[in-house]
Coordinates of C-alpha atoms in Angstrom, one line a residue:
M1 CA -7.2 19.2 -32.1
W2 CA -6.6 22.6 -30.6
N3 CA -9.2 25.4 -31.3
N4 CA -8.1 29.0 -30.7
I5 CA -11.0 30.9 -29.2
T6 CA -10.7 34.5 -28.1
N7 CA -13.4 36.0 -26.0
P8 CA -12.7 39.7 -25.1
N9 CA -15.7 39.8 -22.8
N10 CA -14.4 36.9 -20.7
N11 CA -11.3 37.6 -18.7
N12 CA -11.1 34.1 -17.4
S13 CA -10.5 32.5 -20.9
T14 CA -7.1 31.3 -21.8
G15 CA -7.8 31.6 -25.5
H16 CA -7.3 27.9 -26.1
V17 CA -9.8 25.1 -25.9
N18 CA -8.6 21.5 -26.3
I19 CA -11.7 19.7 -27.5
F20 CA -10.1 16.3 -27.6
L21 CA -8.9 16.4 -24.0
V22 CA -12.3 17.7 -22.9
C23 CA -14.1 14.8 -24.6
M24 CA -11.6 12.2 -23.4
Y25 CA -11.6 13.4 -19.8
S26 CA -15.4 13.6 -19.8
F27 CA -15.6 10.0 -21.1
I28 CA -13.1 8.8 -18.4
F29 CA -15.0 10.7 -15.7
V30 CA -18.5 9.3 -16.6
V31 CA -17.6 5.7 -17.6
G32 CA -14.7 5.3 -15.2
F33 CA -16.7 6.6 -12.2
L34 CA -19.7 4.4 -13.0
F35 CA -17.7 1.2 -13.6
N36 CA -15.5 1.7 -10.5
L37 CA -18.5 2.5 -8.3
L38 CA -20.3 -0.7 -9.4
A39 CA -17.0 -2.6 -8.7
L40 CA -16.9 -1.2 -5.2
V41 CA -20.5 -2.1 -4.5
F42 CA -19.7 -5.7 -5.7
F43 CA -16.5 -5.9 -3.7
F44 CA -18.1 -4.7 -0.5
Y45 CA -20.8 -7.3 -0.8
Q46 CA -18.2 -10.0 -1.0
T47 CA -17.8 -10.1 2.8
K48 CA -18.1 -13.9 3.1
S49 CA -15.6 -14.7 0.3
R50 CA -13.3 -11.7 0.7
S51 CA -9.9 -12.9 -0.6
Q52 CA -6.6 -11.1 -0.7
T53 CA -7.1 -10.3 -4.3
I54 CA -10.4 -8.7 -3.5
V55 CA -8.7 -6.5 -0.9
Y56 CA -6.2 -5.3 -3.5
M57 CA -8.9 -4.7 -6.1
T58 CA -11.1 -2.8 -3.6
N59 CA -8.2 -0.4 -2.8
L60 CA -7.5 -0.1 -6.6
A61 CA -11.1 0.9 -7.2
I62 CA -10.9 3.5 -4.5
A63 CA -7.6 4.9 -5.9
D64 CA -9.3 5.1 -9.4
V65 CA -12.3 6.9 -8.0
L66 CA -10.1 9.5 -6.2
L67 CA -8.2 10.0 -9.4
I68 CA -11.4 10.4 -11.4
L69 CA -12.7 13.0 -9.0
T70 CA -9.8 15.3 -10.0
L71 CA -10.9 15.3 -13.7
P72 CA -13.8 17.8 -13.7
M73 CA -11.3 20.6 -12.9
R74 CA -9.1 19.4 -15.8
I75 CA -12.2 19.5 -18.1
Y76 CA -13.0 23.0 -16.9
Y77 CA -9.4 24.1 -17.5
N78 CA -9.3 22.6 -21.0
L79 CA -12.5 24.4 -21.9
G80 CA -10.4 27.5 -21.8
F81 CA -10.6 28.9 -18.3
D82 CA -7.6 29.6 -16.1
D83 CA -9.2 31.1 -13.1
L84 CA -8.4 28.1 -10.9
P85 CA -6.2 29.0 -7.9
Q86 CA -2.7 27.6 -8.0
W87 CA -3.0 25.8 -4.7
L88 CA -6.1 23.9 -6.0
C89 CA -4.1 22.9 -9.1
D90 CA -1.3 21.6 -6.9
V91 CA -3.6 19.6 -4.7
L92 CA -5.4 18.1 -7.6
G93 CA -2.2 17.2 -9.3
L94 CA -0.9 15.7 -6.1
V95 CA -4.0 13.5 -5.7
L96 CA -3.9 12.5 -9.4
K97 CA -0.2 11.5 -9.4
A98 CA -0.4 9.7 -6.0
N99 CA -3.4 7.6 -7.0
M100 CA -1.8 6.9 -10.4
Y101 CA 1.2 5.4 -8.8
G102 CA -1.0 3.8 -6.2
S103 CA -2.8 2.1 -9.0
I104 CA 0.5 0.9 -10.5
F105 CA 1.6 -0.6 -7.2
L106 CA -1.8 -2.2 -6.5
L107 CA -1.9 -3.8 -10.0
T108 CA 1.6 -5.2 -9.4
C109 CA 0.4 -6.6 -6.0
I110 CA -2.6 -8.2 -7.7
C111 CA -0.4 -9.9 -10.3
F112 CA 2.1 -11.0 -7.6
D113 CA -0.6 -12.3 -5.4
R114 CA -2.1 -14.2 -8.2
C115 CA 1.2 -15.8 -9.1
M116 CA 2.0 -16.8 -5.5
A117 CA -1.5 -18.3 -5.0
V118 CA -1.2 -20.6 -8.0
T119 CA 2.4 -21.4 -8.1
F120 CA 3.1 -21.9 -4.3
H121 CA -0.4 -22.9 -3.1
M122 CA 1.1 -25.5 -0.8
S123 CA 3.4 -23.1 1.0
T124 CA 2.2 -22.0 4.5
R125 CA 4.6 -19.1 4.4
V126 CA 3.1 -17.8 1.2
S127 CA -0.4 -18.2 2.6
E128 CA 0.5 -16.3 5.7
G129 CA 2.2 -13.6 3.7
R130 CA -0.9 -13.2 1.4
R131 CA -3.0 -12.6 4.5
K132 CA -1.1 -9.3 5.1
A133 CA -2.8 -7.7 2.0
P134 CA -4.5 -5.0 4.2
L135 CA -1.1 -4.0 5.6
V136 CA 0.4 -3.9 2.2
C137 CA -2.4 -1.6 0.9
L138 CA -1.8 0.7 3.9
G139 CA 1.9 0.8 3.1
I140 CA 1.1 1.7 -0.6
W141 CA -1.2 4.6 0.5
M142 CA 1.4 5.9 2.9
L143 CA 4.2 5.6 0.3
T144 CA 2.4 7.2 -2.6
F145 CA 1.1 10.2 -0.7
G146 CA 4.2 10.5 1.5
A147 CA 6.5 10.6 -1.5
S148 CA 4.3 13.0 -3.5
V149 CA 3.9 15.7 -0.9
P150 CA 7.6 16.7 -0.6
I151 CA 7.8 16.7 -4.4
Y152 CA 4.9 19.2 -4.7
L153 CA 6.1 21.3 -1.9
S154 CA 9.5 21.7 -3.6
Q155 CA 7.7 22.4 -6.8
R156 CA 5.8 25.3 -5.2
K157 CA 9.1 26.8 -3.9
H158 CA 11.2 26.5 -7.0
V159 CA 8.8 27.0 -9.9
S160 CA 7.1 30.3 -10.5
N161 CA 4.6 31.6 -13.0
K162 CA 3.0 28.2 -13.4
D163 CA 0.0 27.7 -15.6
C164 CA -2.0 25.3 -13.5
F165 CA -2.3 22.0 -15.5
H166 CA -0.4 23.4 -18.5
S167 CA 3.1 23.6 -16.8
L168 CA 5.4 20.6 -16.6
P169 CA 5.9 18.9 -13.2
V170 CA 9.2 19.2 -11.4
Y171 CA 9.8 15.5 -11.7
A172 CA 9.9 15.8 -15.5
T173 CA 13.1 17.8 -15.4
N174 CA 14.8 17.2 -12.0
L175 CA 17.1 14.2 -12.1
A176 CA 16.8 13.6 -8.4
V177 CA 13.1 13.0 -8.8
V178 CA 13.1 11.5 -12.4
L179 CA 15.2 8.5 -11.5
P180 CA 13.1 7.3 -8.5
T181 CA 9.9 8.0 -10.4
L182 CA 11.0 5.9 -13.4
F183 CA 12.6 3.0 -11.6
L184 CA 10.6 2.7 -8.4
G185 CA 7.3 4.0 -9.8
F186 CA 7.3 2.1 -13.1
G187 CA 10.5 0.1 -13.9
I188 CA 10.4 -2.3 -10.9
P189 CA 6.6 -2.8 -11.0
L190 CA 6.9 -3.6 -14.7
V191 CA 9.6 -6.2 -14.2
I192 CA 7.6 -7.8 -11.4
M193 CA 4.5 -7.8 -13.6
L194 CA 6.4 -9.5 -16.5
I195 CA 8.0 -12.1 -14.2
C196 CA 4.8 -13.0 -12.4
S197 CA 2.8 -13.1 -15.6
W198 CA 5.4 -15.5 -17.1
G199 CA 5.4 -17.6 -14.0
L200 CA 1.6 -17.8 -13.9
A201 CA 1.4 -18.7 -17.6
R202 CA 4.1 -21.3 -17.2
A203 CA 2.3 -22.8 -14.2
V204 CA -0.9 -23.1 -16.3
R205 CA 0.9 -24.7 -19.2
R206 CA 2.6 -27.3 -16.9
S207 CA -0.6 -28.2 -15.2
S208 CA -2.1 -31.6 -16.0
V209 CA -5.5 -30.2 -15.3
A210 CA -5.1 -27.7 -18.1
K211 CA -5.2 -30.6 -20.5
T212 CA -8.7 -31.6 -19.3
N213 CA -12.0 -29.9 -19.5
L214 CA -12.1 -29.1 -15.8
V215 CA -10.9 -25.6 -16.4
D216 CA -10.5 -23.2 -19.3
S217 CA -6.8 -22.7 -19.5
R218 CA -7.1 -20.4 -22.5
K219 CA -9.3 -18.0 -20.5
I220 CA -6.7 -18.0 -17.8
Q221 CA -4.0 -17.1 -20.3
R222 CA -6.3 -14.3 -21.7
M223 CA -6.6 -13.0 -18.1
I224 CA -2.8 -12.9 -17.8
A225 CA -2.3 -11.2 -21.2
T226 CA -5.1 -8.7 -20.7
S227 CA -3.9 -7.5 -17.3
L228 CA -0.3 -7.1 -18.6
F229 CA -1.5 -5.3 -21.8
I230 CA -3.6 -2.9 -19.8
F231 CA -0.7 -2.1 -17.5
I232 CA 1.7 -1.5 -20.4
L233 CA -0.8 0.4 -22.6
S234 CA -1.7 2.7 -19.7
F235 CA 1.6 3.6 -18.2
L236 CA 4.4 3.0 -20.7
P237 CA 3.7 6.1 -22.9
Y238 CA 3.6 8.4 -19.9
H239 CA 7.0 7.2 -18.5
A240 CA 8.6 7.1 -21.9
I241 CA 7.6 10.8 -22.3
L242 CA 9.2 11.5 -18.9
V243 CA 12.5 10.1 -20.2
L244 CA 12.3 12.3 -23.4
L245 CA 11.5 15.4 -21.4
Y246 CA 14.5 14.9 -19.2
L247 CA 16.8 14.4 -22.2
Y248 CA 15.6 17.6 -23.7
G249 CA 16.5 19.5 -20.5
E250 CA 15.3 23.1 -20.2
N251 CA 14.6 23.6 -23.9
I252 CA 11.5 21.5 -24.2
P253 CA 9.7 22.1 -27.5
Y254 CA 5.9 22.5 -27.5
P255 CA 5.2 19.2 -29.2
M256 CA 6.9 17.4 -26.3
Q257 CA 4.8 19.3 -23.8
A258 CA 1.7 18.4 -25.6
A259 CA 2.8 14.8 -25.8
Y260 CA 3.2 14.8 -22.0
R261 CA -0.4 16.0 -21.5
Y262 CA -1.8 13.4 -23.8
S263 CA 0.2 10.6 -22.2
L264 CA -1.2 11.7 -18.9
M265 CA -4.6 11.4 -20.3
V266 CA -3.8 7.8 -21.5
A267 CA -2.6 7.0 -17.9
C268 CA -5.9 8.3 -16.6
F269 CA -7.8 6.1 -19.1
N270 CA -6.5 3.2 -17.0
T271 CA -9.4 3.8 -14.6
V272 CA -11.8 2.7 -17.4
L273 CA -9.7 -0.4 -18.3
D274 CA -9.2 -1.6 -14.7
P275 CA -12.8 -2.9 -14.4
V276 CA -12.0 -5.2 -17.4
A277 CA -9.2 -6.6 -15.3
Y278 CA -11.7 -7.0 -12.4
Y279 CA -13.9 -9.2 -14.5
F280 CA -11.1 -11.5 -15.6
T281 CA -9.6 -11.7 -12.1
T282 CA -12.8 -12.4 -10.2
D283 CA -14.2 -14.8 -12.7
T284 CA -11.1 -16.6 -13.8
F285 CA -8.7 -16.4 -10.8
R286 CA -10.8 -18.8 -8.7
R287 CA -10.5 -21.3 -11.5
S288 CA -6.8 -20.8 -11.7
V289 CA -6.5 -21.4 -8.0
D290 CA -8.5 -24.6 -8.3
M291 CA -6.2 -25.6 -11.1
G292 CA -3.2 -24.8 -8.9
R293 CA -4.5 -27.1 -6.2
R294 CA -4.6 -30.0 -8.7
M295 CA -1.2 -29.2 -10.4
I296 CA 1.3 -32.0 -10.8
P297 CA 4.1 -31.6 -9.9
L298 CA 4.5 -27.8 -9.5
N299 CA 5.0 -27.9 -5.8
S300 CA 6.4 -31.3 -5.3
Q301 CA 9.2 -29.9 -3.1
N302 CA 6.8 -28.1 -0.9
S303 CA 4.6 -31.3 -0.7
D304 CA 7.7 -33.4 0.2
S305 CA 8.8 -30.9 2.9
N306 CA 5.2 -30.9 4.3
H307 CA 5.2 -34.7 4.3
R308 CA 8.5 -34.8 6.1
S309 CA 7.4 -32.3 8.6
R310 CA 4.5 -34.6 9.5
M311 CA 6.7 -37.6 10.1
P312 CA 7.8 -38.2 13.7
N313 CA 11.4 -37.8 14.5
S314 CA 13.2 -41.1 14.9

């Protein structure tokens, strides 16, 4: 997987070429950029039927594109060249990590919005809350970049002799950064994804419409399972490696360092898998919302309260 190449005539060569990472990052760059660009074109044309989910997915596609644009420099580095300035490596790493966690939060918002739309379709408070999707997206952008900048500034001050993309980040060894990264950046979103996926699947199973031919309940359940599978497959390995790196402390063996780089590549591969979630969401979510409007008796309490609110006070 690693090929040792020594070129005495090239002072910019690191002597190591990772063919596997070069191929994978190249695939992610070409396919991910194309798919997400097509998704953005489709989303921007949905001006008449722009829903809250489309708003989240548009921001998710933008985050994926920004992440993908950092990959050519990683391809260049893994080809065996280390002549990249350190400030550029820090900026590219900042953009990649910020957009990775932005993708995590946006995927969580999509799942939460989907669950609320189907399970509490009669609630006016939920409907009003869902209309604040643009503000939620703005908050996510501010949170991800606002939290990442101080981390990278502290990394520049306390870590010397870094090797661009080869060195481990400060949040892999600093407890004050590891815990918020694991719990706020992945743990809490994962719990929300699991609860909302379970709630949406439960709502589909309880629906009387699901027993008819009006909607394809199996396709809706595949949508739920696919979205959750993509989330876990993309981000669980990376954060599991972060836990192991912290447990090793300062004496981190080389295999663990290599595992970190490969888990980061798997997290970047999420930009290719997200368009699969777009397809299921745009095609199937409308049907699940229609199912939710016909559900009996998922929101009987809301219906009763709405009925009572319409009755004149005696």
